[in-house]
Short mmCIF file of C-alpha atoms and ligand atoms in Angstrom, two decimals:
data_model
loop_
_atom_site.label_atom_id
_atom_site.label_comp_id
_atom_site.label_asym_id
_atom_site.label_seq_id
_atom_site.Cartn_x
_atom_site.Cartn_y
_atom_site.Cartn_z
CA MET M 1 8.75 2.13 -18.26
CA PRO M 2 5.18 1.11 -18.99
CA LYS M 3 2.71 3.93 -19.17
CA ILE M 4 -0.75 3.80 -17.72
CA SER M 5 -3.28 4.86 -20.27
CA LEU M 6 -4.40 8.42 -19.82
CA THR M 7 -7.86 6.96 -19.72
CA TYR M 8 -7.46 6.42 -15.99
CA LYS M 9 -7.35 10.14 -15.50
CA LYS M 10 -10.91 10.35 -16.79
CA SER M 11 -12.27 7.08 -15.47
CA GLY M 12 -13.40 8.41 -12.10
CA VAL M 13 -11.05 6.02 -10.27
CA ASP M 14 -8.85 8.11 -8.03
CA ILE M 15 -5.59 6.27 -8.60
CA ASP M 16 -3.99 8.04 -5.68
CA LYS M 17 -6.52 6.43 -3.39
CA ALA M 18 -7.25 3.29 -5.35
CA ASP M 19 -6.17 0.04 -3.83
CA ALA M 20 -3.74 -1.12 -6.48
CA PHE M 21 -4.56 -4.74 -5.81
CA VAL M 22 -6.46 -6.14 -8.73
CA GLU M 23 -8.89 -8.88 -7.91
CA ALA M 24 -8.68 -10.72 -11.15
CA ILE M 25 -7.29 -10.31 -14.55
CA LYS M 26 -10.36 -10.57 -16.70
CA PRO M 27 -10.45 -13.21 -19.37
CA LEU M 28 -9.30 -12.19 -22.77
CA ALA M 29 -11.95 -11.66 -25.38
CA TYR M 30 -11.00 -12.87 -28.79
CA ALA M 31 -12.87 -10.77 -31.27
CA THR M 32 -14.32 -12.35 -34.34
CA ARG M 33 -16.65 -10.98 -36.96
CA ARG M 34 -19.57 -12.68 -35.23
CA PRO M 35 -22.01 -10.07 -33.88
CA GLU M 36 -22.86 -12.07 -30.76
CA VAL M 37 -19.22 -11.91 -29.72
CA MET M 38 -19.21 -8.16 -30.20
CA ALA M 39 -22.32 -7.97 -28.06
CA GLY M 40 -20.38 -9.99 -25.52
CA ILE M 41 -17.71 -7.33 -25.55
CA GLY M 42 -20.37 -4.78 -24.70
CA GLY M 43 -21.34 -6.91 -21.74
CA PHE M 44 -17.69 -7.19 -20.78
CA GLY M 45 -17.52 -3.42 -20.75
CA ALA M 46 -20.40 -3.22 -18.30
CA LEU M 47 -18.78 -5.94 -16.20
CA CYS M 48 -15.55 -4.00 -16.04
CA ARG M 49 -17.27 -0.75 -15.17
CA LEU M 50 -18.90 -2.27 -12.11
CA PRO M 51 -15.79 -3.09 -10.04
CA GLN M 52 -14.19 0.13 -11.23
CA LYS M 53 -17.12 2.24 -10.05
CA LYS M 54 -18.38 0.35 -7.06
CA TYR M 55 -15.21 -1.02 -5.52
CA LYS M 56 -12.78 1.54 -6.92
CA LYS M 57 -10.65 -1.26 -8.34
CA PRO M 58 -8.67 -0.56 -11.45
CA VAL M 59 -9.59 -2.71 -14.42
CA VAL M 60 -7.72 -3.04 -17.68
CA ALA M 61 -8.63 -5.06 -20.74
CA THR M 62 -6.80 -6.78 -23.53
CA PHE M 63 -8.20 -7.53 -26.97
CA ILE M 64 -6.19 -9.48 -29.45
CA GLY M 65 -7.64 -9.17 -32.91
CA GLY M 66 -6.37 -5.97 -34.47
CA LYS M 67 -8.97 -4.29 -36.67
CA LYS M 68 -11.53 -7.00 -35.91
CA ALA M 69 -11.58 -5.99 -32.28
CA LEU M 70 -11.86 -2.28 -33.01
CA SER M 71 -15.55 -1.91 -32.20
CA GLY M 72 -15.03 -3.64 -28.84
CA VAL M 73 -12.04 -1.45 -28.09
CA THR M 74 -14.03 1.69 -28.94
CA LEU M 75 -16.81 0.56 -26.65
CA LEU M 76 -14.50 0.07 -23.69
CA ALA M 77 -12.68 3.31 -24.43
CA LYS M 78 -16.03 5.10 -24.21
CA LYS M 79 -16.41 3.64 -20.73
CA ASN M 80 -12.91 4.90 -19.93
CA ILE M 81 -11.42 1.46 -19.54
CA PRO M 82 -7.84 1.21 -20.79
CA VAL M 83 -7.48 -1.40 -23.51
CA TYR M 84 -4.17 -2.91 -24.48
CA GLU M 85 -3.18 -4.84 -27.55
CA PHE M 86 -1.27 -7.54 -25.66
CA PRO M 87 -1.71 -9.05 -22.17
CA ASN M 88 1.88 -8.27 -21.15
CA GLN M 89 1.20 -4.55 -21.71
CA ALA M 90 -1.92 -4.72 -19.53
CA VAL M 91 -0.05 -6.51 -16.75
CA ALA M 92 2.86 -4.06 -17.06
CA ALA M 93 0.39 -1.18 -16.69
CA LEU M 94 -1.12 -2.73 -13.55
CA SER M 95 2.35 -3.31 -12.16
CA ALA M 96 3.28 0.32 -12.88
CA LEU M 97 0.06 1.46 -11.24
CA TYR M 98 0.88 -0.60 -8.17
CA LYS M 99 4.38 0.91 -7.99
CA TYR M 100 2.96 4.40 -8.44
CA VAL M 101 0.56 3.98 -5.52
CA SER M 102 3.24 2.39 -3.30
CA ASN M 103 5.55 5.25 -4.07
CA LYS M 104 2.88 7.84 -3.27
CA ASN M 105 2.33 6.12 0.08
CA LYS M 106 6.05 5.99 0.72
CA GLN M 107 6.30 9.70 0.00
CA LYS M 108 3.77 10.32 2.79
CA SER M 109 5.45 8.04 5.31
CA MET M 110 9.10 8.74 4.59
CA GLY M 111 10.87 9.74 7.78
CA SER M 112 13.25 12.67 7.93
CA GLU M 113 16.17 10.42 8.88
CA GLN M 114 15.74 8.70 5.52
CA TYR M 115 15.34 11.70 3.41
CA LYS M 116 17.55 14.71 3.86
CA LYS M 117 15.65 17.73 2.65
CA ILE M 118 17.94 20.48 1.59
CA VAL M 119 16.26 23.78 2.10
CA VAL M 120 17.52 26.24 -0.42
CA ASN M 121 17.49 29.85 0.67
CA ILE M 122 14.09 31.22 -0.38
CA LYS M 123 15.57 34.25 -2.14
CA GLU M 124 17.85 32.00 -4.15
CA TYR M 125 14.93 29.66 -4.87
CA ASN M 126 12.74 32.48 -6.21
CA ASN M 127 15.65 33.73 -8.25
CA PHE M 128 15.99 30.32 -9.95
CA LYS M 129 12.22 30.22 -10.51
CA ASN M 130 12.45 33.60 -12.17
CA ILE M 131 15.28 32.48 -14.45
CA PHE M 132 13.17 29.51 -15.62
CA LYS M 133 10.22 31.84 -16.28
CA ILE M 134 12.21 34.39 -18.27
CA GLU M 135 14.10 31.76 -20.25
CA LYS M 136 10.89 29.93 -21.11
CA GLU M 137 9.26 33.16 -22.26
CA GLN M 138 12.23 33.63 -24.58
CA GLY M 139 11.60 30.20 -26.09
CA ARG M 140 14.65 28.53 -24.52
CA PHE M 141 14.61 24.97 -23.22
CA GLN M 142 18.07 24.50 -21.75
CA MET M 143 19.87 26.38 -18.97
CA SER M 144 23.30 27.86 -19.52
CA LEU M 145 26.13 25.92 -17.85
CA LYS M 146 26.61 28.89 -15.54
CA ASN M 147 23.03 28.87 -14.24
CA SER M 148 22.92 25.07 -14.11
CA LEU M 149 26.02 25.16 -11.94
CA GLU M 150 24.43 27.74 -9.62
CA ILE M 151 21.41 25.47 -8.99
CA LEU M 152 23.55 22.37 -8.43
CA LYS M 153 25.83 24.29 -6.06
CA ALA M 154 22.83 25.53 -4.07
CA TYR M 155 22.14 21.85 -3.32
CA GLU M 156 25.80 21.26 -2.44
CA LEU M 157 26.32 18.94 -5.37
CA PRO M 158 30.03 18.24 -5.97
CA CYS M 159 30.61 20.00 -9.29
CA VAL M 160 34.12 20.38 -10.61
CA GLU M 161 35.47 23.95 -10.29
CA SER M 162 34.54 26.00 -13.35
CA PHE M 163 35.90 29.27 -14.68
CA PHE M 164 33.71 31.07 -17.21
CA ALA M 165 35.71 32.97 -19.83
CA GLU M 166 33.69 35.38 -21.92
CA SER M 167 36.64 36.84 -23.78
CA ALA M 168 40.22 35.87 -24.71
CA GLN M 169 41.45 38.28 -22.00
CA ASP M 170 39.52 36.31 -19.38
CA VAL M 171 41.68 33.26 -20.17
CA GLU M 172 44.61 35.13 -18.57
CA LYS M 173 42.75 35.09 -15.25
CA ILE M 174 42.49 31.29 -14.95
CA ASN M 175 44.36 30.15 -11.87
CA PHE M 176 43.57 26.41 -11.81
CA GLU M 177 46.30 23.82 -11.87
CA TYR M 178 46.82 22.27 -15.30
CA PRO M 179 45.76 20.06 -17.08
CA LEU M 180 42.36 21.58 -17.86
CA ALA M 181 39.29 20.81 -19.90
CA ALA M 182 37.49 23.53 -21.88
CA LYS M 183 33.98 23.48 -23.34
CA ILE M 184 31.41 25.78 -24.87
CA ASP M 185 28.73 27.38 -22.70
CA SER M 186 25.73 27.74 -24.99
CA GLN M 187 22.06 27.11 -24.37
CA ASP M 188 21.74 26.06 -27.99
CA VAL M 189 24.30 23.23 -27.86
CA VAL M 190 23.17 19.86 -26.54
CA HIS M 191 26.12 17.53 -27.25
CA LYS M 192 29.23 19.65 -27.05
CA SER M 193 31.81 17.09 -28.20
CA ASP M 194 29.71 16.27 -31.28
CA ILE M 195 30.57 19.70 -32.67
CA ASN M 196 34.18 19.74 -31.38
CA ALA M 197 33.28 22.12 -28.60
CA VAL M 198 35.22 20.24 -25.87
CA VAL M 199 39.01 20.19 -25.51
CA VAL M 200 40.64 18.01 -22.83
CA ASN M 201 44.17 17.81 -21.41
CA ILE M 202 45.07 21.46 -21.90
CA LYS M 203 48.58 21.72 -20.49
CA ASN M 204 49.30 25.46 -20.28
CA LYS M 205 47.98 28.99 -20.84
CA ASP M 206 48.95 29.05 -24.52
CA GLU M 207 46.98 25.88 -25.16
CA ALA M 208 44.09 27.38 -23.17
CA LYS M 209 44.04 30.40 -25.51
CA VAL M 210 44.10 28.15 -28.57
CA ALA M 211 41.25 26.07 -27.09
CA PHE M 212 39.18 29.21 -26.39
CA ALA M 213 39.48 30.33 -30.02
CA SER M 214 39.00 26.92 -31.64
CA ILE M 215 35.91 26.08 -29.55
CA GLN M 216 34.23 29.39 -30.48
CA LYS M 217 35.18 28.90 -34.13
CA ASN M 218 33.84 25.31 -34.27
CA VAL M 219 30.53 26.30 -32.72
CA PHE M 220 30.15 29.27 -35.03
CA SER M 221 30.83 27.18 -38.14
CA ARG M 222 28.52 24.31 -37.11
CA LEU M 223 25.76 26.33 -35.41
CA PRO M 224 26.00 29.94 -36.62
CA GLN M 225 22.74 30.89 -34.87
CA ALA M 226 23.82 29.58 -31.44
CA LYS M 227 23.81 32.06 -28.59
CA VAL M 228 27.20 31.64 -26.91
CA ALA M 229 27.84 32.73 -23.32
CA GLY M 230 31.53 31.84 -23.38
CA VAL M 231 33.96 28.97 -22.77
CA VAL M 232 34.21 27.10 -19.47
CA PHE M 233 37.57 25.92 -18.14
CA GLN M 234 37.74 23.13 -15.54
CA PRO M 235 40.52 21.08 -13.93
CA MET M 236 40.70 17.58 -15.45
CA ALA M 237 38.88 15.23 -13.08
CA GLU M 238 39.66 11.54 -12.75
CA GLY M 239 37.62 8.55 -11.67
CA PHE M 240 35.14 5.95 -12.81
CA GLU M 241 32.65 7.58 -15.20
CA VAL M 242 29.05 7.34 -14.09
CA ILE M 243 25.84 8.95 -15.36
CA CYS M 244 23.35 10.40 -12.89
CA GLY M 245 20.20 12.06 -14.08
CA ALA M 246 16.52 12.71 -13.72
CA ARG M 247 13.50 12.95 -16.02
CA ARG M 248 9.95 14.11 -15.49
CA ASP M 249 7.61 11.44 -16.75
CA PRO M 250 4.19 12.80 -17.75
CA GLN M 251 2.44 9.97 -15.85
CA PHE M 252 4.75 9.15 -12.96
CA GLY M 253 6.41 12.46 -12.25
CA PRO M 254 10.10 12.73 -11.43
CA VAL M 255 12.26 9.67 -12.06
CA VAL M 256 15.91 9.57 -10.99
CA LEU M 257 18.48 7.34 -12.66
CA ALA M 258 22.10 6.30 -12.46
CA GLY M 259 24.24 4.08 -14.61
CA ILE M 260 27.55 3.41 -16.22
CA GLY M 261 28.94 6.41 -18.06
CA GLY M 262 31.75 7.22 -20.46
CA ILE M 263 32.57 5.34 -23.62
CA TYR M 264 30.81 2.16 -22.48
CA ALA M 265 27.49 3.82 -21.68
CA GLU M 266 25.92 3.06 -25.06
CA VAL M 267 27.42 -0.44 -25.31
CA PHE M 268 26.14 -1.70 -21.98
CA ASN M 269 23.11 0.52 -21.45
CA ASP M 270 23.44 -0.22 -17.75
CA VAL M 271 20.98 2.12 -16.07
CA SER M 272 18.69 1.72 -13.09
CA LEU M 273 15.92 4.07 -11.96
CA ARG M 274 13.57 5.01 -9.15
CA LEU M 275 10.58 7.29 -8.80
CA ALA M 276 11.28 10.39 -6.70
CA PRO M 277 11.50 10.91 -3.80
CA VAL M 278 14.56 8.70 -3.62
CA SER M 279 15.86 8.18 -0.10
CA ARG M 280 19.47 7.33 0.58
CA SER M 281 18.59 3.67 1.08
CA ASP M 282 16.61 3.66 -2.20
CA ALA M 283 19.67 5.14 -3.88
CA ARG M 284 21.88 2.36 -2.48
CA GLU M 285 19.41 -0.22 -3.75
CA LEU M 286 19.33 1.48 -7.16
CA LEU M 287 23.13 1.26 -7.42
CA SER M 288 23.14 -2.38 -6.32
CA GLU M 289 20.92 -3.24 -9.32
CA LEU M 290 23.50 -2.05 -11.84
CA HIS M 291 25.53 -4.66 -13.72
CA SER M 292 28.50 -2.41 -13.06
CA TYR M 293 27.84 -2.60 -9.31
CA SER M 294 30.61 -5.17 -8.92
CA ILE M 295 33.06 -2.68 -10.47
CA LEU M 296 31.86 0.08 -8.11
CA LYS M 297 32.20 -2.28 -5.15
CA GLY M 298 35.73 -3.21 -6.18
CA MET M 299 36.44 -6.54 -7.84
CA ARG M 300 39.48 -8.82 -8.08
CA GLY M 301 41.77 -6.70 -5.98
CA LYS M 302 40.65 -3.46 -7.62
CA PRO M 303 39.75 -0.58 -5.30
CA SER M 304 36.14 0.17 -4.43
CA TYR M 305 34.65 3.47 -5.50
CA ASP M 306 33.00 6.11 -3.33
CA MET M 307 29.45 4.81 -3.57
CA GLU M 308 28.16 7.11 -0.79
CA SER M 309 29.02 10.15 -2.90
CA LEU M 310 26.75 8.75 -5.63
CA VAL M 311 24.02 8.06 -3.07
CA ASP M 312 24.26 11.70 -2.09
CA ILE M 313 24.00 12.92 -5.70
CA ILE M 314 20.98 10.69 -6.45
CA ASN M 315 19.24 11.82 -3.26
CA LYS M 316 19.78 15.50 -4.06
CA LEU M 317 18.72 15.15 -7.71
CA SER M 318 15.43 13.75 -6.47
CA GLN M 319 15.02 16.78 -4.20
CA ILE M 320 15.75 19.26 -7.01
CA MET M 321 13.13 17.59 -9.23
CA ILE M 322 10.57 17.88 -6.43
CA ASP M 323 11.47 21.50 -5.66
CA PHE M 324 11.43 22.66 -9.30
CA PRO M 325 8.48 21.29 -11.29
CA GLU M 326 9.79 23.44 -14.18
CA ILE M 327 12.72 21.06 -14.69
CA MET M 328 12.06 18.33 -17.25
CA GLU M 329 15.48 16.74 -17.27
CA ILE M 330 18.86 16.85 -15.54
CA ASP M 331 21.90 15.12 -17.01
CA LEU M 332 25.07 14.79 -15.01
CA ASN M 333 27.28 12.99 -17.48
CA PRO M 334 29.90 12.15 -16.61
CA VAL M 335 30.21 12.11 -12.86
CA MET M 336 33.79 11.03 -12.06
CA VAL M 337 33.71 8.85 -8.95
CA GLY M 338 36.88 8.57 -6.96
CA GLU M 339 37.95 5.68 -4.76
CA ALA M 340 36.28 5.13 -1.37
CA ARG M 341 35.91 8.37 0.62
CA GLU M 342 37.54 10.42 -2.16
CA GLY M 343 34.20 11.81 -3.32
CA ALA M 344 32.94 12.41 -6.83
CA LYS M 345 33.19 15.28 -9.30
CA ILE M 346 30.39 16.23 -11.67
CA VAL M 347 32.12 17.49 -14.83
CA ASP M 348 29.16 17.95 -17.19
CA PHE M 349 25.73 19.21 -16.20
CA ARG M 350 22.65 19.92 -18.30
CA ILE M 351 19.29 21.17 -17.08
CA VAL M 352 16.34 21.08 -19.49
CA PHE M 353 13.08 22.82 -18.61
P1 ADP H 1 29.28 16.67 -23.91
O1 ADP H 1 28.73 15.52 -23.15
O2 ADP H 1 28.30 17.76 -24.10
O3 ADP H 1 29.93 16.25 -25.19
P2 ADP H 1 31.26 16.92 -21.73
O4 ADP H 1 31.45 18.13 -20.92
O5 ADP H 1 30.63 15.75 -21.09
O6 ADP H 1 30.46 17.36 -23.05
O7 ADP H 1 32.67 16.51 -22.33
C1 ADP H 1 32.87 15.36 -23.14
C2 ADP H 1 33.84 14.40 -22.48
O8 ADP H 1 35.06 15.07 -22.17
C3 ADP H 1 33.36 13.86 -21.13
O9 ADP H 1 32.55 12.73 -21.29
C4 ADP H 1 34.67 13.56 -20.42
O10 ADP H 1 35.16 12.29 -20.82
C5 ADP H 1 35.60 14.63 -20.93
N1 ADP H 1 35.63 15.76 -19.98
C6 ADP H 1 34.95 16.91 -20.04
N2 ADP H 1 35.21 17.72 -18.99
C7 ADP H 1 36.10 17.06 -18.23
C8 ADP H 1 36.78 17.34 -17.00
N3 ADP H 1 36.62 18.49 -16.34
N4 ADP H 1 37.61 16.40 -16.52
C9 ADP H 1 37.81 15.24 -17.17
N5 ADP H 1 37.21 14.90 -18.32
C10 ADP H 1 36.36 15.80 -18.86
MG1 MG H 2 28.66 14.99 -21.18
#
């Protein structure tokens, strides 16, 4: 996503109010060593400042010329005009600015029928806020699986059932139907399977006990300093693997994304995104942009998947990001989507703050 130069923050143009329409893309100045051209750049700076100040129109500039153009670039930077190395970057920045303003306007006009606001119980909300505060003070950046699950459940997100075993004795208390998956719950582990901290297809209690011990052992040998809360057991979920997530962009704020998950995620890099708030119809549009949309819709006699359950997840992720400015990132990977009307199950969840 193109980033608007921070310069705009200082330029005096209120980009929230600015009409994102740009009257003209100013001609490119090709810098040479000739002083009169450099003087021309100075004049260009003044020219740019005028529409920016008087008409509140955003202006961006492009100088091709590397080091030769440096004095011109410095001059414009002093006048708080963003300068880009290539025209495509400047146009991308204007396009991003336009989208930002449109989205801000949409946020104001979005009707309640479009956007289901889930009001979390205020006590619960303050409790989550407090957890973020304490964890941050302790220098942590990632929520435990247990706390992540609590937040997602408060928004009625369809997480797979999870049993948190702190000790080997706890494993006796599991009463899910087999097969199960087991994984480490540690705030210091980012990719669990990378350190052999996930076991799938556990068929019985004996295997569950073995998994509990081996997961703890693997984490301890690979990350001896990691603070471990325990091991989580979950029923094995089935479906088409999708990624849903959200990031907080320093310029644009919360961005929600969805894409193909599982083993093909890195091969196809099929992800689409939207700025929050993301209404249900935005979420449908987002999904329709994916290359894997035809798979989700059902192709060549194959069943269609429960797209509405993904719409619901995307819509709620957007709400969580708005409600909790502390959250920097949410990764739901994978989400197992069932066939039409069967729903989806979120099997892995990560909240970064
Ligand atoms: P990480 O992404 O941190 O390695 P995951 O919890 O995503 O850990 O587990 C890795 C993989 O194991 C998942 O991508 C998924 O294929 C499989 N898996 C994990 N939990 C389950 C589950 N409950 N049901 C089915 N498959 C699972
Ligand atoms: Mg995962």
